[in-house]
Amino acid sequence: AGRFQKEGEYYDKFRLPYTRREEESLVRYFKERGGFKLRRLYRGNRVWQQMESSEVCPGRTWQSMKQRWEKYISKSLDKWEVTAEELEEMDTREGSETGDMDETDSSEDTTTMRGFRSNANYYTSADDEKIVTYIVKNKSFADLGGRSLWQRMEERSVVPGRSWGSLKERFRKVILKKIKDFGLDEETVRKFLSKTHKTRLNTA
């Protein structure tokens, strides 16, 4: 079936639904090439136009990809085991130039694709294991909702190069949702879940 489109417009009811592979391609683009912050700079069109020209999702317009991201993908990043904070962190990490761009500048003539990276350093399953192992080894379940635990983890370089805020967000938004997949006994899993439910893992 074809897609009914007018230039600059798109209608979901006439379009083929996005596949999981297409959604994954959009997430992977930001992971591998960076530029996540550019999606909202200069009216937020340049990065999507680059995606269309690069055929990230062949047959999809940049408007369609932008809409899919904003309405659906951005609200379920945990499905791809990544957070918005991690994506933005890669754009401000040393070696990326997007952190130097003024988000209030609306001069689209000066837009560039600066900040796109091929060496993005995202959390791995081994990193997640280190975080969980540290918490279990030190019996720090009662400290999951505060700052002290995560600050100690940063100071001791449990996951080198990660800030305490990044570690906490990774745990809160990704690790905790799959805590039963780390081979822990039921009692340990209960400690994670009961403590986090009581503290609500505040972000303060």
Short mmCIF file of C-alpha atoms in Angstrom, two decimals, residues 10-201:
data_model
loop_
_atom_site.label_atom_id
_atom_site.label_comp_id
_atom_site.label_asym_id
_atom_site.label_seq_id
_atom_site.Cartn_x
_atom_site.Cartn_y
_atom_site.Cartn_z
CA TYR A 10 1.43 13.76 6.56
CA TYR A 11 -1.56 11.86 7.79
CA ASP A 12 -1.22 8.86 10.10
CA LYS A 13 -4.49 7.29 9.00
CA PHE A 14 -3.21 7.01 5.42
CA ARG A 15 0.27 5.79 6.30
CA LEU A 16 1.76 2.41 6.99
CA PRO A 17 2.50 2.07 10.69
CA TYR A 18 6.11 2.34 11.80
CA THR A 19 7.87 -0.96 12.37
CA ARG A 20 10.05 -1.71 15.39
CA ARG A 21 13.06 -1.72 13.07
CA GLU A 22 12.27 1.79 11.86
CA GLU A 23 11.89 3.10 15.40
CA GLU A 24 15.13 1.41 16.38
CA SER A 25 16.86 3.10 13.44
CA LEU A 26 15.84 6.53 14.74
CA VAL A 27 17.14 5.77 18.23
CA ARG A 28 20.35 4.29 16.83
CA TYR A 29 20.91 7.40 14.73
CA PHE A 30 21.07 9.57 17.85
CA LYS A 31 23.18 6.98 19.65
CA GLU A 32 25.75 6.57 16.91
CA ARG A 33 25.84 10.03 15.36
CA GLY A 34 24.80 12.26 18.23
CA GLY A 35 22.97 15.49 17.51
CA PHE A 36 20.16 14.75 19.95
CA LYS A 37 20.08 18.34 21.20
CA LEU A 38 19.85 19.61 17.64
CA ARG A 39 16.38 18.13 17.32
CA ARG A 40 15.01 21.16 19.18
CA LEU A 41 17.46 23.83 17.95
CA TYR A 42 16.58 26.20 15.13
CA ARG A 43 12.98 25.05 15.03
CA GLY A 44 14.27 21.48 15.21
CA ASN A 45 14.17 20.60 11.51
CA ARG A 46 17.77 20.26 10.40
CA VAL A 47 18.53 16.97 12.14
CA TRP A 48 15.36 15.37 10.78
CA GLN A 49 16.10 16.58 7.27
CA GLN A 50 19.53 14.99 7.57
CA MET A 51 17.86 11.74 8.61
CA GLU A 52 15.67 11.82 5.52
CA SER A 53 18.61 12.48 3.20
CA SER A 54 20.54 9.66 4.90
CA GLU A 55 17.54 7.33 4.40
CA VAL A 56 17.46 6.34 8.04
CA CYS A 57 13.90 5.16 7.39
CA PRO A 58 13.60 4.81 3.60
CA GLY A 59 10.35 6.22 2.29
CA ARG A 60 9.65 8.32 5.38
CA THR A 61 9.67 12.11 5.24
CA TRP A 62 11.55 14.12 7.84
CA GLN A 63 8.23 15.47 9.10
CA SER A 64 6.96 11.95 9.61
CA MET A 65 10.08 10.85 11.51
CA LYS A 66 9.98 13.95 13.69
CA GLN A 67 6.33 13.38 14.53
CA ARG A 68 6.91 9.70 15.30
CA TRP A 69 9.74 10.58 17.66
CA GLU A 70 7.90 13.33 19.49
CA LYS A 71 4.57 11.52 19.88
CA TYR A 72 5.71 7.97 20.51
CA ILE A 73 9.40 7.05 20.66
CA SER A 74 10.47 9.84 23.03
CA LYS A 75 7.85 8.65 25.52
CA SER A 76 9.11 5.06 25.60
CA LEU A 77 12.91 5.32 25.43
CA ASP A 78 13.17 2.72 28.19
CA LYS A 79 12.12 0.18 25.56
CA TRP A 80 15.45 0.87 23.86
CA GLU A 81 17.34 0.88 27.16
CA VAL A 82 18.40 4.50 26.86
CA THR A 83 17.28 7.73 28.50
CA ALA A 84 16.96 11.28 27.21
CA GLU A 85 19.57 12.29 29.78
CA GLU A 86 22.05 9.82 28.29
CA LEU A 87 21.41 11.04 24.76
CA GLU A 88 21.92 14.65 25.83
CA GLU A 89 24.97 13.69 27.88
CA MET A 90 26.69 12.43 24.75
CA ASP A 91 26.16 15.77 23.04
CA THR A 92 27.77 17.69 25.91
CA ARG A 93 30.58 15.21 26.58
CA GLU A 94 34.08 16.28 25.64
CA GLY A 95 34.57 16.07 21.89
CA SER A 96 31.07 17.18 21.00
CA GLU A 97 30.40 20.71 19.85
CA THR A 98 26.65 20.90 20.40
CA GLY A 99 27.21 21.94 23.98
CA ASP A 100 28.64 25.23 22.69
CA MET A 101 25.55 26.10 20.66
CA ASP A 102 23.09 28.68 21.94
CA GLU A 103 19.66 27.10 22.20
CA THR A 104 18.03 30.51 21.98
CA ASP A 105 19.62 31.28 18.62
CA SER A 106 16.99 30.92 15.92
CA SER A 107 19.18 31.80 12.93
CA GLU A 108 18.57 28.78 10.77
CA ASP A 109 21.13 30.04 8.23
CA THR A 110 23.89 29.22 10.66
CA THR A 111 22.77 25.69 11.49
CA THR A 112 25.27 22.92 11.14
CA MET A 113 25.38 19.26 11.90
CA ARG A 114 28.05 19.82 14.55
CA GLY A 115 28.02 17.34 17.37
CA PHE A 116 27.21 14.26 15.32
CA ARG A 117 29.49 11.53 16.60
CA SER A 118 30.53 8.05 15.57
CA ASN A 119 32.14 7.13 18.91
CA ALA A 120 29.20 7.56 21.28
CA ASN A 121 29.90 5.82 24.58
CA TYR A 122 26.65 4.43 25.93
CA TYR A 123 26.02 2.22 28.91
CA THR A 124 26.68 -1.46 28.28
CA SER A 125 25.23 -4.49 30.02
CA ALA A 126 28.57 -4.80 31.84
CA ASP A 127 28.14 -1.25 33.18
CA ASP A 128 24.66 -2.12 34.43
CA GLU A 129 26.09 -5.21 36.13
CA LYS A 130 28.71 -3.08 37.92
CA ILE A 131 26.03 -0.77 39.28
CA VAL A 132 23.86 -3.62 40.55
CA THR A 133 26.85 -5.50 41.97
CA TYR A 134 28.05 -2.46 43.90
CA ILE A 135 24.64 -1.91 45.46
CA VAL A 136 24.27 -5.56 46.45
CA LYS A 137 27.83 -5.94 47.73
CA ASN A 138 27.53 -2.84 49.90
CA LYS A 139 23.94 -3.55 50.93
CA SER A 140 22.98 -0.04 49.94
CA PHE A 141 19.29 -0.66 49.27
CA ALA A 142 18.20 1.97 51.78
CA ASP A 143 20.24 4.65 50.00
CA LEU A 144 18.82 4.24 46.51
CA GLY A 145 16.64 7.33 46.70
CA GLY A 146 19.24 9.81 47.89
CA ARG A 147 22.48 11.25 46.57
CA SER A 148 25.17 9.81 48.83
CA LEU A 149 25.20 6.32 47.32
CA TRP A 150 25.49 7.61 43.75
CA GLN A 151 28.12 10.19 44.71
CA ARG A 152 30.22 7.43 46.31
CA MET A 153 29.87 5.38 43.15
CA GLU A 154 31.10 8.33 41.09
CA GLU A 155 34.04 8.95 43.46
CA ARG A 156 35.04 5.28 43.28
CA SER A 157 34.62 5.16 39.49
CA VAL A 158 32.26 2.20 39.60
CA VAL A 159 31.49 3.09 35.99
CA PRO A 160 34.37 5.35 34.89
CA GLY A 161 33.40 8.67 33.35
CA ARG A 162 29.81 8.69 34.62
CA SER A 163 28.46 11.37 36.92
CA TRP A 164 26.44 10.42 39.97
CA GLY A 165 23.36 11.92 38.37
CA SER A 166 23.85 9.83 35.25
CA LEU A 167 24.32 6.66 37.31
CA LYS A 168 21.14 7.32 39.28
CA GLU A 169 19.11 8.06 36.15
CA ARG A 170 20.40 4.90 34.48
CA PHE A 171 19.32 2.88 37.50
CA ARG A 172 15.97 4.60 37.87
CA LYS A 173 14.90 4.55 34.22
CA VAL A 174 16.55 1.41 32.85
CA ILE A 175 18.13 -0.98 35.36
CA LEU A 176 15.29 -1.07 37.88
CA LYS A 177 12.79 -2.00 35.17
CA LYS A 178 14.78 -5.13 34.35
CA ILE A 179 16.14 -5.88 37.83
CA LYS A 180 14.82 -9.44 37.64
CA ASP A 181 17.12 -10.12 34.69
CA PHE A 182 20.36 -9.88 36.67
CA GLY A 183 20.25 -13.36 38.15
CA LEU A 184 19.53 -12.14 41.67
CA ASP A 185 17.73 -14.25 44.24
CA GLU A 186 14.14 -13.35 45.04
CA GLU A 187 14.98 -11.81 48.41
CA THR A 188 17.51 -9.42 46.83
CA VAL A 189 15.05 -8.45 44.10
CA ARG A 190 12.45 -7.70 46.79
CA LYS A 191 14.94 -5.45 48.57
CA PHE A 192 15.49 -3.45 45.41
CA LEU A 193 11.79 -3.12 44.71
CA SER A 194 10.63 -2.47 48.28
CA LYS A 195 13.25 0.19 48.94
CA THR A 196 12.67 1.98 45.67
CA HIS A 197 8.91 1.95 46.17
CA LYS A 198 9.29 3.48 49.61
CA THR A 199 11.76 6.16 48.55
CA ARG A 200 10.15 6.65 45.11
CA LEU A 201 13.69 7.25 43.83
#
